[in-house]
Amino acid sequence: MLDVRRMQVLRAVISSGSITAAARNLGYTPSAISQQLSTLEREAGVELLERVGRGVRPTPAGSLLSEHAETLSTQLAKAEAALTELKEGRTGRLAIRYFATAGASLVPLAVAALRRDFPGVRLDLKLVEPDDSMPEIESGKADVAMIVLPSSTPRIKGVEYVHLLDDPYRAILPKNHRLARKRVLDLGELAEDPWVGVDGLPGACRDILLDACGAAGFAPNHVVESEDYQTAQGFVAAGLGVALIPELGLGAPHPGVAIRKVRRPDPVRSIHAAVAAHAREHPAVRRFLLAIREGAGQVSGTGRVGTKTG
């Protein structure tokens, strides 16, 4: 196989017209250049240079390899430039996993910032359930995942967890509910009410809700289940029961419900970004996380955006 570096030496000799001049330009000794050319001729199986007076000129085979050496040099320069772009985070692919309410409220602002500051980075965005993205982070298939992370959840070695915001749950009551006039409810006051379930699948969000009710001394009696937060508000407005919905999931509040803070306890979703080990220092990832945290500061406590469960 032909050696690219020796082909570049050949090109330098042909361009300068002599081995001595090429050696001076490349910073080598003439004997080192001659050895490189001899090895290249053995690799090629044909004579590449012929002497003309005190200089040399290429044979047809030498001219051919010199032309290809020039093409290879151009391609190598492009490859080095592309590699630099990739290492500096200006190109490449960023795989982001998010759940619905984070996608509605946090991810768009961060994606817009990435498009502006890293236009050459291709984004792979996928909506998943809050508990379904960690296998992709562990395996390296995804770079960043938005997750709900209770304090009791074991941390995975090598994964960076960046806290974004705490998303408090709110009590959703029918407008004519006996407690609708109160500004803040004790969670235990809802123990005897029928409940609209909003997090039917096992996972962190459902555990937060059930643990809070358990701490208040009761298990909620779910009479109907909803697949999304907006529909759950409709069920509550129809008088089917009460519900707990995280603030980011409230979206446009239904006109038939009353939204109240709860205490004793006050359940909260702790939303984090999980960053894969290979992506922790990637400049585009750091920019994305900064934009996410800036967005979290804008939406935290607003009680808007997001309608899907999770």
PDB file of C-alpha atoms in Angstrom:
ATOM      1  CA  MET A   1       0.000   0.000   0.000  1.00  0.00           C
ATOM      2  CA  LEU A   2       1.275   3.450  -0.867  1.00  0.00           C
ATOM      3  CA  ASP A   3       2.262   5.685   2.038  1.00  0.00           C
ATOM      4  CA  VAL A   4       0.602   9.105   1.944  1.00  0.00           C
ATOM      5  CA  ARG A   5       3.476  10.863   3.702  1.00  0.00           C
ATOM      6  CA  ARG A   6       6.008   9.552   1.181  1.00  0.00           C
ATOM      7  CA  MET A   7       3.734  10.655  -1.642  1.00  0.00           C
ATOM      8  CA  GLN A   8       3.791  14.150  -0.148  1.00  0.00           C
ATOM      9  CA  VAL A   9       7.601  14.021  -0.047  1.00  0.00           C
ATOM     10  CA  LEU A  10       7.570  13.067  -3.731  1.00  0.00           C
ATOM     11  CA  ARG A  11       5.336  16.019  -4.506  1.00  0.00           C
ATOM     12  CA  ALA A  12       7.687  18.353  -2.615  1.00  0.00           C
ATOM     13  CA  VAL A  13      10.698  17.074  -4.590  1.00  0.00           C
ATOM     14  CA  ILE A  14       8.912  17.501  -7.926  1.00  0.00           C
ATOM     15  CA  SER A  15       7.659  20.976  -6.988  1.00  0.00           C
ATOM     16  CA  SER A  16      11.103  22.200  -5.876  1.00  0.00           C
ATOM     17  CA  GLY A  17      12.993  20.454  -8.697  1.00  0.00           C
ATOM     18  CA  SER A  18      15.633  18.747  -6.546  1.00  0.00           C
ATOM     19  CA  ILE A  19      16.076  16.525  -3.524  1.00  0.00           C
ATOM     20  CA  THR A  20      18.325  19.076  -1.830  1.00  0.00           C
ATOM     21  CA  ALA A  21      15.763  21.890  -2.178  1.00  0.00           C
ATOM     22  CA  ALA A  22      12.941  19.651  -0.958  1.00  0.00           C
ATOM     23  CA  ALA A  23      15.034  18.574   2.038  1.00  0.00           C
ATOM     24  CA  ARG A  24      15.679  22.208   2.915  1.00  0.00           C
ATOM     25  CA  ASN A  25      11.962  23.102   2.603  1.00  0.00           C
ATOM     26  CA  LEU A  26      10.792  20.105   4.632  1.00  0.00           C
ATOM     27  CA  GLY A  27      13.486  20.329   7.306  1.00  0.00           C
ATOM     28  CA  TYR A  28      15.009  16.915   6.508  1.00  0.00           C
ATOM     29  CA  THR A  29      18.427  15.796   5.330  1.00  0.00           C
ATOM     30  CA  PRO A  30      18.835  14.927   1.641  1.00  0.00           C
ATOM     31  CA  SER A  31      19.656  11.327   2.600  1.00  0.00           C
ATOM     32  CA  ALA A  32      16.396  11.042   4.546  1.00  0.00           C
ATOM     33  CA  ILE A  33      14.460  12.309   1.526  1.00  0.00           C
ATOM     34  CA  SER A  34      16.272   9.842  -0.747  1.00  0.00           C
ATOM     35  CA  GLN A  35      15.397   6.968   1.601  1.00  0.00           C
ATOM     36  CA  GLN A  36      11.732   7.979   1.584  1.00  0.00           C
ATOM     37  CA  LEU A  37      11.679   8.102  -2.211  1.00  0.00           C
ATOM     38  CA  SER A  38      13.419   4.740  -2.534  1.00  0.00           C
ATOM     39  CA  THR A  39      10.861   3.146  -0.254  1.00  0.00           C
ATOM     40  CA  LEU A  40       7.999   4.740  -2.194  1.00  0.00           C
ATOM     41  CA  GLU A  41       9.412   3.402  -5.490  1.00  0.00           C
ATOM     42  CA  ARG A  42       9.522  -0.097  -3.990  1.00  0.00           C
ATOM     43  CA  GLU A  43       5.904   0.303  -2.869  1.00  0.00           C
ATOM     44  CA  ALA A  44       4.877   1.557  -6.320  1.00  0.00           C
ATOM     45  CA  GLY A  45       6.950  -1.008  -8.200  1.00  0.00           C
ATOM     46  CA  VAL A  46       8.024   1.603 -10.746  1.00  0.00           C
ATOM     47  CA  GLU A  47      10.600   4.378 -11.108  1.00  0.00           C
ATOM     48  CA  LEU A  48       9.201   7.771 -10.056  1.00  0.00           C
ATOM     49  CA  LEU A  49      12.083  10.209 -10.723  1.00  0.00           C
ATOM     50  CA  GLU A  50      14.893  10.532 -13.205  1.00  0.00           C
ATOM     51  CA  ARG A  51      17.966  12.711 -12.900  1.00  0.00           C
ATOM     52  CA  VAL A  52      18.342  15.743 -15.153  1.00  0.00           C
ATOM     53  CA  GLY A  53      21.644  17.519 -14.568  1.00  0.00           C
ATOM     54  CA  ARG A  54      21.780  18.472 -10.899  1.00  0.00           C
ATOM     55  CA  GLY A  55      18.052  18.092 -10.449  1.00  0.00           C
ATOM     56  CA  VAL A  56      15.323  15.544 -10.993  1.00  0.00           C
ATOM     57  CA  ARG A  57      12.155  15.312 -13.011  1.00  0.00           C
ATOM     58  CA  PRO A  58       9.174  13.016 -12.607  1.00  0.00           C
ATOM     59  CA  THR A  59       8.502   9.985 -14.692  1.00  0.00           C
ATOM     60  CA  PRO A  60       4.879   9.583 -15.871  1.00  0.00           C
ATOM     61  CA  ALA A  61       4.274   7.433 -12.778  1.00  0.00           C
ATOM     62  CA  GLY A  62       5.878  10.119 -10.600  1.00  0.00           C
ATOM     63  CA  SER A  63       3.628  12.823 -12.071  1.00  0.00           C
ATOM     64  CA  LEU A  64       0.585  10.646 -11.500  1.00  0.00           C
ATOM     65  CA  LEU A  65       1.398  10.057  -7.839  1.00  0.00           C
ATOM     66  CA  SER A  66       2.247  13.724  -7.329  1.00  0.00           C
ATOM     67  CA  GLU A  67      -1.180  14.752  -8.622  1.00  0.00           C
ATOM     68  CA  HIS A  68      -2.855  12.283  -6.274  1.00  0.00           C
ATOM     69  CA  ALA A  69      -0.655  13.497  -3.404  1.00  0.00           C
ATOM     70  CA  GLU A  70      -1.977  17.021  -3.990  1.00  0.00           C
ATOM     71  CA  THR A  71      -5.573  15.735  -3.895  1.00  0.00           C
ATOM     72  CA  LEU A  72      -4.859  13.765  -0.733  1.00  0.00           C
ATOM     73  CA  SER A  73      -3.269  16.802   0.933  1.00  0.00           C
ATOM     74  CA  THR A  74      -6.389  18.840   0.189  1.00  0.00           C
ATOM     75  CA  GLN A  75      -8.644  16.123   1.571  1.00  0.00           C
ATOM     76  CA  LEU A  76      -6.506  15.706   4.693  1.00  0.00           C
ATOM     77  CA  ALA A  77      -6.685  19.455   5.338  1.00  0.00           C
ATOM     78  CA  LYS A  78     -10.456  19.297   5.007  1.00  0.00           C
ATOM     79  CA  ALA A  79     -10.569  16.303   7.347  1.00  0.00           C
ATOM     80  CA  GLU A  80      -8.471  18.099   9.958  1.00  0.00           C
ATOM     81  CA  ALA A  81     -10.670  21.183   9.725  1.00  0.00           C
ATOM     82  CA  ALA A  82     -13.815  19.049  10.044  1.00  0.00           C
ATOM     83  CA  LEU A  83     -12.342  17.254  13.059  1.00  0.00           C
ATOM     84  CA  THR A  84     -11.569  20.583  14.708  1.00  0.00           C
ATOM     85  CA  GLU A  85     -15.147  21.711  14.072  1.00  0.00           C
ATOM     86  CA  LEU A  86     -16.431  18.491  15.629  1.00  0.00           C
ATOM     87  CA  LYS A  87     -14.186  18.715  18.705  1.00  0.00           C
ATOM     88  CA  GLU A  88     -15.236  22.310  19.280  1.00  0.00           C
ATOM     89  CA  GLY A  89     -18.891  21.286  19.086  1.00  0.00           C
ATOM     90  CA  ARG A  90     -19.692  23.212  15.923  1.00  0.00           C
ATOM     91  CA  THR A  91     -20.685  20.091  13.960  1.00  0.00           C
ATOM     92  CA  GLY A  92     -21.859  16.566  14.703  1.00  0.00           C
ATOM     93  CA  ARG A  93     -25.027  15.088  16.136  1.00  0.00           C
ATOM     94  CA  LEU A  94     -26.701  15.720  19.485  1.00  0.00           C
ATOM     95  CA  ALA A  95     -29.308  13.173  20.637  1.00  0.00           C
ATOM     96  CA  ILE A  96     -31.792  14.638  23.112  1.00  0.00           C
ATOM     97  CA  ARG A  97     -34.583  12.762  24.875  1.00  0.00           C
ATOM     98  CA  TYR A  98     -37.366  14.611  26.689  1.00  0.00           C
ATOM     99  CA  PHE A  99     -40.787  14.018  28.215  1.00  0.00           C
ATOM    100  CA  ALA A 100     -43.875  15.896  27.161  1.00  0.00           C
ATOM    101  CA  THR A 101     -44.149  18.743  29.662  1.00  0.00           C
ATOM    102  CA  ALA A 102     -40.402  19.403  29.478  1.00  0.00           C
ATOM    103  CA  GLY A 103     -40.641  19.302  25.706  1.00  0.00           C
ATOM    104  CA  ALA A 104     -43.386  21.890  25.687  1.00  0.00           C
ATOM    105  CA  SER A 105     -41.873  24.277  28.200  1.00  0.00           C
ATOM    106  CA  LEU A 106     -38.083  23.853  28.316  1.00  0.00           C
ATOM    107  CA  VAL A 107     -36.726  22.157  25.209  1.00  0.00           C
ATOM    108  CA  PRO A 108     -37.911  24.606  22.489  1.00  0.00           C
ATOM    109  CA  LEU A 109     -36.042  27.554  24.012  1.00  0.00           C
ATOM    110  CA  ALA A 110     -32.852  25.503  24.302  1.00  0.00           C
ATOM    111  CA  VAL A 111     -33.147  24.153  20.751  1.00  0.00           C
ATOM    112  CA  ALA A 112     -33.551  27.704  19.442  1.00  0.00           C
ATOM    113  CA  ALA A 113     -30.360  28.712  21.276  1.00  0.00           C
ATOM    114  CA  LEU A 114     -28.487  25.753  19.790  1.00  0.00           C
ATOM    115  CA  ARG A 115     -29.689  26.548  16.282  1.00  0.00           C
ATOM    116  CA  ARG A 116     -28.412  30.073  16.718  1.00  0.00           C
ATOM    117  CA  ASP A 117     -25.020  29.295  18.315  1.00  0.00           C
ATOM    118  CA  PHE A 118     -24.241  25.873  16.784  1.00  0.00           C
ATOM    119  CA  PRO A 119     -25.988  25.812  13.391  1.00  0.00           C
ATOM    120  CA  GLY A 120     -23.818  22.928  12.168  1.00  0.00           C
ATOM    121  CA  VAL A 121     -24.968  20.512  14.889  1.00  0.00           C
ATOM    122  CA  ARG A 122     -27.671  18.062  13.805  1.00  0.00           C
ATOM    123  CA  LEU A 123     -30.297  17.446  16.484  1.00  0.00           C
ATOM    124  CA  ASP A 124     -31.947  14.091  17.151  1.00  0.00           C
ATOM    125  CA  LEU A 125     -34.994  14.935  19.276  1.00  0.00           C
ATOM    126  CA  LYS A 126     -37.284  12.224  20.620  1.00  0.00           C
ATOM    127  CA  LEU A 127     -40.288  12.327  22.960  1.00  0.00           C
ATOM    128  CA  VAL A 128     -40.192   9.524  25.558  1.00  0.00           C
ATOM    129  CA  GLU A 129     -41.717   8.732  28.929  1.00  0.00           C
ATOM    130  CA  PRO A 130     -39.759  10.221  31.881  1.00  0.00           C
ATOM    131  CA  ASP A 131     -38.438   6.819  32.970  1.00  0.00           C
ATOM    132  CA  ASP A 132     -37.601   5.435  29.515  1.00  0.00           C
ATOM    133  CA  SER A 133     -34.593   7.508  28.487  1.00  0.00           C
ATOM    134  CA  MET A 134     -31.913   6.372  30.949  1.00  0.00           C
ATOM    135  CA  PRO A 135     -31.015   3.135  29.101  1.00  0.00           C
ATOM    136  CA  GLU A 136     -30.111   5.248  26.055  1.00  0.00           C
ATOM    137  CA  ILE A 137     -27.990   7.547  28.236  1.00  0.00           C
ATOM    138  CA  GLU A 138     -26.171   4.573  29.789  1.00  0.00           C
ATOM    139  CA  SER A 139     -25.495   2.977  26.412  1.00  0.00           C
ATOM    140  CA  GLY A 140     -24.341   6.237  24.832  1.00  0.00           C
ATOM    141  CA  LYS A 141     -27.124   6.260  22.220  1.00  0.00           C
ATOM    142  CA  ALA A 142     -28.405   9.549  23.650  1.00  0.00           C
ATOM    143  CA  ASP A 143     -26.402  12.525  24.884  1.00  0.00           C
ATOM    144  CA  VAL A 144     -28.917  14.372  27.077  1.00  0.00           C
ATOM    145  CA  ALA A 145     -32.219  13.288  28.627  1.00  0.00           C
ATOM    146  CA  MET A 146     -34.783  15.277  30.569  1.00  0.00           C
ATOM    147  CA  ILE A 147     -35.866  13.196  33.554  1.00  0.00           C
ATOM    148  CA  VAL A 148     -37.833  13.331  36.789  1.00  0.00           C
ATOM    149  CA  LEU A 149     -35.353  12.421  39.511  1.00  0.00           C
ATOM    150  CA  PRO A 150     -36.596  11.702  43.042  1.00  0.00           C
ATOM    151  CA  SER A 151     -33.897  12.036  45.693  1.00  0.00           C
ATOM    152  CA  SER A 152     -34.151   8.300  46.428  1.00  0.00           C
ATOM    153  CA  THR A 153     -33.282   7.262  42.850  1.00  0.00           C
ATOM    154  CA  PRO A 154     -29.818   5.638  42.600  1.00  0.00           C
ATOM    155  CA  ARG A 155     -27.362   7.618  40.481  1.00  0.00           C
ATOM    156  CA  ILE A 156     -25.615   5.908  37.569  1.00  0.00           C
ATOM    157  CA  LYS A 157     -21.829   6.105  37.590  1.00  0.00           C
ATOM    158  CA  GLY A 158     -20.448   8.403  34.927  1.00  0.00           C
ATOM    159  CA  VAL A 159     -23.763  10.153  34.247  1.00  0.00           C
ATOM    160  CA  GLU A 160     -23.940  13.838  35.137  1.00  0.00           C
ATOM    161  CA  TYR A 161     -27.205  15.031  36.695  1.00  0.00           C
ATOM    162  CA  VAL A 162     -27.952  18.726  36.250  1.00  0.00           C
ATOM    163  CA  HIS A 163     -30.808  20.092  38.341  1.00  0.00           C
ATOM    164  CA  LEU A 164     -33.100  22.330  36.282  1.00  0.00           C
ATOM    165  CA  LEU A 165     -36.091  23.166  38.433  1.00  0.00           C
ATOM    166  CA  ASP A 166     -38.547  21.887  41.006  1.00  0.00           C
ATOM    167  CA  ASP A 167     -42.044  21.483  39.596  1.00  0.00           C
ATOM    168  CA  PRO A 168     -44.666  21.603  42.390  1.00  0.00           C
ATOM    169  CA  TYR A 169     -47.960  19.730  42.155  1.00  0.00           C
ATOM    170  CA  ARG A 170     -51.214  21.663  42.421  1.00  0.00           C
ATOM    171  CA  ALA A 171     -54.642  20.494  43.555  1.00  0.00           C
ATOM    172  CA  ILE A 172     -57.223  20.641  40.754  1.00  0.00           C
ATOM    173  CA  LEU A 173     -60.780  20.973  42.062  1.00  0.00           C
ATOM    174  CA  PRO A 174     -64.201  21.452  40.470  1.00  0.00           C
ATOM    175  CA  LYS A 175     -65.215  25.100  40.673  1.00  0.00           C
ATOM    176  CA  ASN A 176     -68.031  24.265  43.112  1.00  0.00           C
ATOM    177  CA  HIS A 177     -65.880  22.058  45.353  1.00  0.00           C
ATOM    178  CA  ARG A 178     -66.273  22.606  49.072  1.00  0.00           C
ATOM    179  CA  LEU A 179     -62.600  23.626  49.370  1.00  0.00           C
ATOM    180  CA  ALA A 180     -62.420  25.809  46.252  1.00  0.00           C
ATOM    181  CA  ARG A 181     -62.494  29.026  48.305  1.00  0.00           C
ATOM    182  CA  LYS A 182     -59.349  28.126  50.223  1.00  0.00           C
ATOM    183  CA  ARG A 183     -56.041  29.406  48.815  1.00  0.00           C
ATOM    184  CA  VAL A 184     -53.939  26.571  50.244  1.00  0.00           C
ATOM    185  CA  LEU A 185     -55.153  23.053  51.043  1.00  0.00           C
ATOM    186  CA  ASP A 186     -53.827  20.401  53.365  1.00  0.00           C
ATOM    187  CA  LEU A 187     -53.476  17.341  51.152  1.00  0.00           C
ATOM    188  CA  GLY A 188     -55.253  15.238  53.755  1.00  0.00           C
ATOM    189  CA  GLU A 189     -58.403  17.308  53.238  1.00  0.00           C
ATOM    190  CA  LEU A 190     -58.867  15.479  49.911  1.00  0.00           C
ATOM    191  CA  ALA A 191     -58.626  11.992  51.412  1.00  0.00           C
ATOM    192  CA  GLU A 192     -62.362  11.214  51.059  1.00  0.00           C
ATOM    193  CA  ASP A 193     -62.756  12.644  47.552  1.00  0.00           C
ATOM    194  CA  PRO A 194     -62.874  10.557  44.380  1.00  0.00           C
ATOM    195  CA  TRP A 195     -59.727  11.104  42.335  1.00  0.00           C
ATOM    196  CA  VAL A 196     -58.905  11.505  38.660  1.00  0.00           C
ATOM    197  CA  GLY A 197     -55.707   9.581  37.945  1.00  0.00           C
ATOM    198  CA  VAL A 198     -53.142  11.382  35.781  1.00  0.00           C
ATOM    199  CA  ASP A 199     -50.052   9.165  36.017  1.00  0.00           C
ATOM    200  CA  GLY A 200     -51.376   5.683  35.481  1.00  0.00           C
ATOM    201  CA  LEU A 201     -48.100   3.997  34.524  1.00  0.00           C
ATOM    202  CA  PRO A 202     -45.614   2.988  37.239  1.00  0.00           C
ATOM    203  CA  GLY A 203     -42.760   5.433  37.466  1.00  0.00           C
ATOM    204  CA  ALA A 204     -41.296   8.434  39.245  1.00  0.00           C
ATOM    205  CA  CYS A 205     -44.288  10.750  38.700  1.00  0.00           C
ATOM    206  CA  ARG A 206     -46.838   8.250  40.010  1.00  0.00           C
ATOM    207  CA  ASP A 207     -44.569   7.431  42.963  1.00  0.00           C
ATOM    208  CA  ILE A 208     -44.349  11.112  43.912  1.00  0.00           C
ATOM    209  CA  LEU A 209     -48.142  11.412  43.943  1.00  0.00           C
ATOM    210  CA  LEU A 210     -48.769   8.187  45.875  1.00  0.00           C
ATOM    211  CA  ASP A 211     -45.986   8.899  48.360  1.00  0.00           C
ATOM    212  CA  ALA A 212     -47.411  12.355  49.078  1.00  0.00           C
ATOM    213  CA  CYS A 213     -50.889  10.955  49.655  1.00  0.00           C
ATOM    214  CA  GLY A 214     -49.424   8.214  51.832  1.00  0.00           C
ATOM    215  CA  ALA A 215     -47.586  10.818  53.913  1.00  0.00           C
ATOM    216  CA  ALA A 216     -50.947  12.583  54.358  1.00  0.00           C
ATOM    217  CA  GLY A 217     -52.439   9.340  55.660  1.00  0.00           C
ATOM    218  CA  PHE A 218     -54.522   8.040  52.740  1.00  0.00           C
ATOM    219  CA  ALA A 219     -54.457   6.266  49.391  1.00  0.00           C
ATOM    220  CA  PRO A 220     -56.303   8.124  46.608  1.00  0.00           C
ATOM    221  CA  ASN A 221     -59.469   6.474  45.284  1.00  0.00           C
ATOM    222  CA  HIS A 222     -59.034   6.770  41.530  1.00  0.00           C
ATOM    223  CA  VAL A 223     -62.443   6.550  39.850  1.00  0.00           C
ATOM    224  CA  VAL A 224     -61.207   7.463  36.373  1.00  0.00           C
ATOM    225  CA  GLU A 225     -57.805   7.560  34.657  1.00  0.00           C
ATOM    226  CA  SER A 226     -56.625  10.156  32.144  1.00  0.00           C
ATOM    227  CA  GLU A 227     -53.882   9.874  29.540  1.00  0.00           C
ATOM    228  CA  ASP A 228     -53.068  13.586  29.572  1.00  0.00           C
ATOM    229  CA  TYR A 229     -53.256  16.509  31.920  1.00  0.00           C
ATOM    230  CA  GLN A 230     -55.675  18.600  29.870  1.00  0.00           C
ATOM    231  CA  THR A 231     -58.231  15.799  29.713  1.00  0.00           C
ATOM    232  CA  ALA A 232     -57.788  15.259  33.439  1.00  0.00           C
ATOM    233  CA  GLN A 233     -58.793  18.875  34.004  1.00  0.00           C
ATOM    234  CA  GLY A 234     -61.909  18.235  31.926  1.00  0.00           C
ATOM    235  CA  PHE A 235     -62.820  15.232  34.089  1.00  0.00           C
ATOM    236  CA  VAL A 236     -62.351  17.351  37.202  1.00  0.00           C
ATOM    237  CA  ALA A 237     -64.461  20.175  35.747  1.00  0.00           C
ATOM    238  CA  ALA A 238     -67.221  17.632  35.081  1.00  0.00           C
ATOM    239  CA  GLY A 239     -67.251  16.797  38.802  1.00  0.00           C
ATOM    240  CA  LEU A 240     -65.794  13.295  38.493  1.00  0.00           C
ATOM    241  CA  GLY A 241     -63.139  13.913  41.111  1.00  0.00           C
ATOM    242  CA  VAL A 242     -60.074  15.904  42.148  1.00  0.00           C
ATOM    243  CA  ALA A 243     -56.520  15.599  40.871  1.00  0.00           C
ATOM    244  CA  LEU A 244     -52.920  16.576  41.485  1.00  0.00           C
ATOM    245  CA  ILE A 245     -51.130  17.946  38.429  1.00  0.00           C
ATOM    246  CA  PRO A 246     -47.583  19.369  38.267  1.00  0.00           C
ATOM    247  CA  GLU A 247     -47.438  23.062  37.495  1.00  0.00           C
ATOM    248  CA  LEU A 248     -45.688  22.568  34.143  1.00  0.00           C
ATOM    249  CA  GLY A 249     -48.562  20.306  33.096  1.00  0.00           C
ATOM    250  CA  LEU A 250     -51.341  22.806  33.698  1.00  0.00           C
ATOM    251  CA  GLY A 251     -51.181  24.378  30.243  1.00  0.00           C
ATOM    252  CA  ALA A 252     -54.253  26.530  29.697  1.00  0.00           C
ATOM    253  CA  PRO A 253     -56.282  25.968  32.889  1.00  0.00           C
ATOM    254  CA  HIS A 254     -59.788  24.659  32.273  1.00  0.00           C
ATOM    255  CA  PRO A 255     -62.412  27.324  33.084  1.00  0.00           C
ATOM    256  CA  GLY A 256     -64.331  24.805  35.175  1.00  0.00           C
ATOM    257  CA  VAL A 257     -61.582  24.074  37.695  1.00  0.00           C
ATOM    258  CA  ALA A 258     -59.956  25.772  40.642  1.00  0.00           C
ATOM    259  CA  ILE A 259     -56.182  25.397  41.023  1.00  0.00           C
ATOM    260  CA  ARG A 260     -54.847  25.481  44.575  1.00  0.00           C
ATOM    261  CA  LYS A 261     -51.522  25.004  46.319  1.00  0.00           C
ATOM    262  CA  VAL A 262     -51.211  22.021  48.638  1.00  0.00           C
ATOM    263  CA  ARG A 263     -49.198  21.429  51.779  1.00  0.00           C
ATOM    264  CA  ARG A 264     -48.558  18.797  54.449  1.00  0.00           C
ATOM    265  CA  PRO A 265     -46.917  17.562  52.298  1.00  0.00           C
ATOM    266  CA  ASP A 266     -46.313  19.656  49.190  1.00  0.00           C
ATOM    267  CA  PRO A 267     -45.331  17.163  46.441  1.00  0.00           C
ATOM    268  CA  VAL A 268     -42.713  18.333  43.942  1.00  0.00           C
ATOM    269  CA  ARG A 269     -41.155  16.852  40.807  1.00  0.00           C
ATOM    270  CA  SER A 270     -37.410  17.454  40.670  1.00  0.00           C
ATOM    271  CA  ILE A 271     -36.554  17.822  36.983  1.00  0.00           C
ATOM    272  CA  HIS A 272     -32.988  17.123  35.903  1.00  0.00           C
ATOM    273  CA  ALA A 273     -30.985  16.729  32.746  1.00  0.00           C
ATOM    274  CA  ALA A 274     -29.037  13.464  32.624  1.00  0.00           C
ATOM    275  CA  VAL A 275     -25.877  13.803  30.523  1.00  0.00           C
ATOM    276  CA  ALA A 276     -24.054  10.756  29.130  1.00  0.00           C
ATOM    277  CA  ALA A 277     -20.422  10.335  30.149  1.00  0.00           C
ATOM    278  CA  HIS A 278     -19.097  10.832  26.602  1.00  0.00           C
ATOM    279  CA  ALA A 279     -20.980  14.115  26.177  1.00  0.00           C
ATOM    280  CA  ARG A 280     -20.220  15.889  29.450  1.00  0.00           C
ATOM    281  CA  GLU A 281     -17.607  18.285  28.037  1.00  0.00           C
ATOM    282  CA  HIS A 282     -19.104  18.705  24.560  1.00  0.00           C
ATOM    283  CA  PRO A 283     -19.472  22.472  23.940  1.00  0.00           C
ATOM    284  CA  ALA A 284     -22.889  22.110  22.282  1.00  0.00           C
ATOM    285  CA  VAL A 285     -24.122  20.056  25.245  1.00  0.00           C
ATOM    286  CA  ARG A 286     -22.923  22.689  27.706  1.00  0.00           C
ATOM    287  CA  ARG A 287     -24.701  25.375  25.658  1.00  0.00           C
ATOM    288  CA  PHE A 288     -27.873  23.305  25.567  1.00  0.00           C
ATOM    289  CA  LEU A 289     -27.821  22.813  29.340  1.00  0.00           C
ATOM    290  CA  LEU A 290     -27.224  26.516  29.924  1.00  0.00           C
ATOM    291  CA  ALA A 291     -30.186  27.360  27.679  1.00  0.00           C
ATOM    292  CA  ILE A 292     -32.353  24.764  29.448  1.00  0.00           C
ATOM    293  CA  ARG A 293     -31.540  26.267  32.837  1.00  0.00           C
ATOM    294  CA  GLU A 294     -32.236  29.770  31.543  1.00  0.00           C
ATOM    295  CA  GLY A 295     -35.568  28.534  30.194  1.00  0.00           C
ATOM    296  CA  ALA A 296     -36.329  26.799  33.472  1.00  0.00           C
ATOM    297  CA  GLY A 297     -35.854  30.096  35.255  1.00  0.00           C
ATOM    298  CA  GLN A 298     -38.361  31.723  32.903  1.00  0.00           C
ATOM    299  CA  VAL A 299     -41.098  29.105  33.223  1.00  0.00           C
ATOM    300  CA  SER A 300     -40.628  28.080  36.865  1.00  0.00           C
ATOM    301  CA  GLY A 301     -43.661  29.068  38.867  1.00  0.00           C
ATOM    302  CA  THR A 302     -45.682  30.269  35.911  1.00  0.00           C
ATOM    303  CA  GLY A 303     -48.120  27.345  35.935  1.00  0.00           C
ATOM    304  CA  ARG A 304     -48.253  27.284  32.152  1.00  0.00           C
ATOM    305  CA  VAL A 305     -47.244  25.047  29.220  1.00  0.00           C
ATOM    306  CA  GLY A 306     -47.633  21.316  28.786  1.00  0.00           C
ATOM    307  CA  THR A 307     -50.676  19.053  28.587  1.00  0.00           C
ATOM    308  CA  LYS A 308     -49.448  15.498  28.277  1.00  0.00           C
ATOM    309  CA  THR A 309     -48.855  13.280  31.289  1.00  0.00           C
ATOM    310  CA  GLY A 310     -45.233  12.809  32.281  1.00  0.00           C
TER     311      GLY A 310
END
